Amino acid sequence: MKNLLRLLVILIVVSFAFNSYSVDTVVVTGKDSPNDKGEAIDIKWNLDTSLKTSATKVFVFRKVQGEAEYKQVKELDITAEYFNDKNELKNNTPYMYYLEFRSATGEVVYKTNEYGPFVAFPQWVNTDKIPTFIFSLVAMIIILIFIRVAKSGRKLYVRPLPGVQAIEDAVGRATEMGKPMIYCPGISVISDIATLASISILSRVSEIVAEFGSRLVVPNYDPIVYSVTDEVVKGAYVKVGRPDAYKADDVYFLTQRQFAYASGVSGLMAREKPAANFFLGWFMAESLILAEAGSMTGAIQIAGTDSISQIPFFIVACDYTLIGEELYAAATLMGEDTRLLGGLKGQDYVKLIAMILLIVLFVLKLFGVSGIDSILVGGN
Amino acid sequence: MFFKKTVPFIFTLSVGIFSFFYYFMPHAFMQELWDKASQWAIIIGGGAMFVGVISMVRAYYKRATNKSDPNRYFAMLTIICFIAMTVIGLISGIKPGSLFNDIFVGIMIPCEATMFSLLAFYIASAAFRSFRLKSFSAGLLLFSAIILMLAQIPTGENISPAIPWLKGWILDYPNVAAQRAILIGIAIGSVATALKIILGIDKSIYAGVGGK
Amino acid sequence: MSNKNKWLDYLLNIDRKVVYVIIFLSVALPFFLNPVVDIQPTKWVSAVYDEMEEAARTNKPIIIGFDYDPSTLAELDPMAKALLRHAFSRNIKVLGLNFIPNGTSLAATTMDDVAKEFGKEYGKDYVFFPYLPQYDLVLINFGDNFRKSYTQEFRGQPLENIPMLSNLQNYDDFHMVIDLSGTKLPTAYIMYGVTRYHFKFVTGCTAVSATEYFPYLQSGQMIGLITGMKGAAEYEGLVKANLNLPTGDGMRGMASQTWGHLVIIIFIVIGNILYYVRRRMSMEIK
Amino acid sequence: MSHDPWVWVAAFFTIAIFSYLWKENPLYRFAEHVLVGISVGYLVCINWFNVLLPKLVEPIMNNGEYILIIPGILAALMLFRFSQKIGWISFWPLAFLIGFSGYAIPTVIETNMLTQIQATVNIPLTGGWFEIASGLLIIVGTLACLVYFYFSYPHKGVVGKTAQFGSMLLMISFGASFGFTVMARISLLIGRVLFLLRDWLGVVS
């Protein structure tokens, strides 16, 4: 259906503005360039080979129909066979064109007849972008639906993740051995989704820590994130009913400089000899230093980040790594942040639609349906 | 309440909806409005940079005047360098050949370039001491990494032409499939984030105001 | 038994500084040996070279985005110089753009230095635009007319006084756009430029972010990619082979690159062997 | 040995930053603090000469575009972020800037989703069996990796196998970026060593 509609529109436009009549060795055709704010005319011409050798430049001349004087609007290389005339061109006014082919020395080799009138007019909607418009609406509606559903408190299914089990085992092992744990919430700001996910996991981890009375050290990079992690860990102790056991100086603001943070945490690991390290959140190049310092102390290391360039280092240096969106999924399983849950489920179903679209189009292409190879992104 | 929350929300929502439809509607009416709005945005963007400058100067000024901070004099040095560089730049201009440009070449380039070259040392020590073949995934990763590394140096080509060919194949086929899926995932994530900000569902952008 | 154990423990927990010295020597020594290293150009670097030759043939100018700062200078500056030498030697006019504030002086100096080598004149053969924030809006408006965002060029003259710009308006007047960056800028060029205006786009990137651009190569949104210092060396090799221009720092660093890589590969292999030998021995003791 | 004083200054700062490898020391702290001060001063000047002067000050002074005073005021409002009482006034210009992400929604969907899906579907399954297999690998591989990042259905049975295949492709891709990152890091060191040996000491050509 969509293709028929699009063909119809193009036919009307072409028939209305497409009028070249005189016979000439070089035929110049022109039409309003589609899907734009107007003020542009597409000029096309075909070159016979003799012209290509003798001339080196093409000069385009234009005038409003009825005026006397032609004006040169463009100078092009001989290889060009198309020109989109956009400079100071008004809508709904007829223009006449002719071309001059000049040789290297500048003398005119060939001058075409006058062609036109060609008229430019604006379009309100770019028809090539209709598929994008439909998909954008669908994606936005799905995301909004799930944000609302999650906010209403309904339980939404998220598949079990081996990463969540790995985190809980690591906390258990450190508690058994009576050694401390170090939890780095990443080096990004509070509004970053990775930081929010990390804090949601921290709330669950600190609940287990509060219950079993083991020790959790949380060095922070961002002062605002520090104030939130402090709140979360203290809240866990209160929830478990042991508000006095909370040691305020285990959760602190270290520094806001990338390498100083990395060496600060490495020093902390060397001193405290933790049994488990958690690197959950947004990291940059300093992830390498943290993971290496941690592996030297023999601790179990669980990492999780959506910073794609750091994932390879975490995978080879840590025992388990949550890759990209797995960090968000683990956060929804471990914490109660409905915003994360709504976001995750909404994005999941948009991803499902993308997968279905890919499969359907591929199957249609196998059956040889025509027009498939430009259905999503328009004719260009 | 109206000025604090509602007015900014009206700004974001109106510019958000307008720029969303500008994508689909090339009409001259939308184009002129867009030109005006984007010219203003570039000027405001120029102003936004000064927010970063002030927060840095405040932080270092606080450290410079805090008697107990061991790095007091270093913080003063930062403030002095900041003022000196600004004054020199405003006087001598920023064209190549000016003192401003010499300071950039003489101090900023070596400091920043060397700061990041430290990573070569960290990756070397991490390669020896912490990159372990603990799981099948890590094994597959290291195998693919070693193929890549060998293919990047002439030694790889000398060992066998299969290595550069395999590198090309890995990059053009498995890597495209994996990175394309990641690209689609990130695209959906950024649509969700932009949507939440424009519709005012996510207000954390406005967190951390008031001189903290 | 025990001294082998002690030896393994020493090696596995070797001091970082020993490793630092080894990697430093493996990078510094090859500079004294200056072995000649020939590099086979890969598919996507040759594509950039061919596209530049095409630009020379249709003698349309090109745009180069210098979006790198000192932190990624070592990989991207040799690339910029190799591309500029190729362009100037083929009399292609170059327009320089910049959206990374820390890289502005770097780009201006690099363009002037290479232009001096070829006797090219600022304003006639090459021009450099100033830094502007909000790159997404500037990239969108560049497709309509760049005069909407830029009123002056880098040295402060209004655009009307620049002879090179008289006939130019937007992306269509340029043969191709090359963006050199280690940041997200190339993706922004594709999102805000190629998707709307469909021009030929090439990226010169740091090796760190190379893998994320291959989907764009496969989909045709990008027509060429130069990756890191090796990409720069490959391009210098191509330019030297065809136009006999001198090679730059890309090729110069390849010998150290070779030793550096071999050292890292050996570290990974030995590190794992020692780790597993140590683990099997501690299993036997238990 | 170079005679240019600026090369000596650059060599001093290069060694000062390298000294961090030994341990954090006053020389390194000196270089780091100088860098922070100078780079912020650098930002101010670049922004003044390239943005505010040509886009705001000169249009108002020379050609009298007084309408630009409004964005000028909005830009100044950003600085009120630090005041206790009316910090919220800085939300207005921020809100205006953030609004432009409305354009990003359709652009991201077309550039990073629809064009990618279209390109995957358009893969030509022609030529020898190896080209066809490689082409199919991208199509099936993209789906497998998407399934790996899908959280609304348990990874059991066929879906589990597909996700496992997807995670293998992810590991190969991460290995590739790991190999590239090693090259990138070494190149940065090569750049500095080349500066020390050639531009400063001149012991290398």
XYZ file of C-alpha atoms in Angstrom, chain B residues 24-162:
139
model
C 9.872 14.851 8.921
C 8.743 18.229 7.605
C 11.230 20.054 5.334
C 8.818 22.973 4.649
C 10.349 26.488 4.602
C 8.214 27.479 7.604
C 9.846 24.760 9.763
C 13.275 25.519 8.288
C 13.245 29.214 9.258
C 12.084 28.430 12.812
C 14.795 25.772 13.050
C 17.529 28.143 11.811
C 16.547 30.716 14.460
C 16.350 28.115 17.255
C 19.636 26.418 16.368
C 21.496 29.739 16.147
C 20.273 30.563 19.675
C 21.235 27.082 20.887
C 24.818 27.522 19.661
C 25.138 30.780 21.606
C 23.666 29.187 24.765
C 26.023 26.247 24.211
C 28.923 28.733 24.253
C 27.621 30.030 27.597
C 27.138 26.520 29.016
C 30.892 25.963 28.804
C 31.446 28.716 31.427
C 29.447 26.610 33.944
C 32.262 24.038 33.833
C 34.847 26.779 34.217
C 33.166 28.265 37.301
C 32.659 24.879 38.995
C 36.386 24.116 38.507
C 37.515 27.539 39.800
C 35.186 27.237 42.809
C 36.463 23.732 43.671
C 40.130 24.729 43.449
C 39.544 28.077 45.211
C 37.915 26.204 48.116
C 40.954 23.893 48.286
C 43.394 26.793 47.973
C 41.865 28.647 50.923
C 41.369 25.592 53.133
C 44.236 25.723 55.659
C 44.230 21.980 56.377
C 44.495 20.793 52.762
C 48.088 19.523 52.088
C 47.724 20.450 48.384
C 46.821 24.045 49.109
C 49.672 25.550 47.140
C 49.053 23.268 44.169
C 45.434 24.441 44.050
C 46.668 28.057 44.063
C 49.002 27.150 41.201
C 46.004 25.885 39.198
C 44.123 29.142 39.730
C 47.182 31.195 38.733
C 47.728 29.099 35.589
C 44.043 29.465 34.698
C 44.128 33.265 35.011
C 47.488 33.533 33.196
C 46.348 31.377 30.256
C 43.070 33.268 29.924
C 44.791 36.675 29.952
C 47.508 35.574 27.506
C 44.895 34.115 25.170
C 42.702 37.218 25.210
C 45.717 39.466 24.507
C 47.789 37.423 22.053
C 44.867 35.800 20.220
C 44.659 32.073 19.466
C 46.177 31.893 15.964
C 49.186 29.559 15.326
C 52.370 31.410 16.251
C 50.853 33.268 19.240
C 52.204 32.746 22.770
C 48.832 31.110 23.555
C 49.534 28.517 20.880
C 53.098 27.982 22.120
C 51.797 27.236 25.632
C 49.306 24.796 24.120
C 52.085 23.011 22.206
C 54.618 23.283 25.039
C 52.478 22.264 28.019
C 49.012 20.968 27.113
C 50.099 18.536 24.391
C 52.872 16.809 26.418
C 50.780 16.607 29.615
C 47.607 15.263 28.033
C 49.372 12.963 25.519
C 51.669 11.528 28.197
C 48.788 11.095 30.670
C 47.058 8.768 28.209
C 50.276 7.050 27.126
C 50.528 5.707 30.705
C 47.792 3.296 29.606
C 50.358 1.401 27.522
C 52.182 0.551 30.754
C 48.969 -0.431 32.536
C 47.852 -2.708 29.690
C 51.285 -4.360 29.625
C 51.240 -5.153 33.354
C 47.569 -6.223 33.175
C 48.385 -8.493 30.198
C 50.988 -10.313 32.258
C 49.298 -10.358 35.635
C 45.539 -10.432 35.243
C 44.335 -11.487 31.759
C 43.432 -15.075 32.521
C 41.742 -17.801 30.474
C 39.159 -18.514 33.158
C 36.115 -19.262 31.027
C 35.241 -20.337 27.504
C 34.142 -16.779 26.755
C 37.457 -15.316 27.920
C 39.237 -17.965 25.844
C 37.314 -17.090 22.684
C 37.980 -13.412 23.371
C 41.737 -13.872 23.823
C 41.958 -16.080 20.715
C 40.273 -13.417 18.605
C 42.430 -10.706 20.259
C 45.687 -12.524 19.484
C 44.662 -13.039 15.857
C 43.948 -9.290 15.633
C 47.209 -8.308 17.273
C 49.271 -10.584 15.048
C 47.480 -9.330 11.958
C 48.326 -5.729 12.802
C 52.037 -6.224 12.619
C 54.120 -7.460 9.671
C 55.040 -10.547 11.723
C 51.488 -11.739 11.317
C 51.692 -11.414 7.545
C 55.023 -13.213 7.531
C 53.714 -16.132 9.617
C 50.970 -16.798 7.102
C 48.713 -14.714 4.845
C 45.773 -16.475 6.516
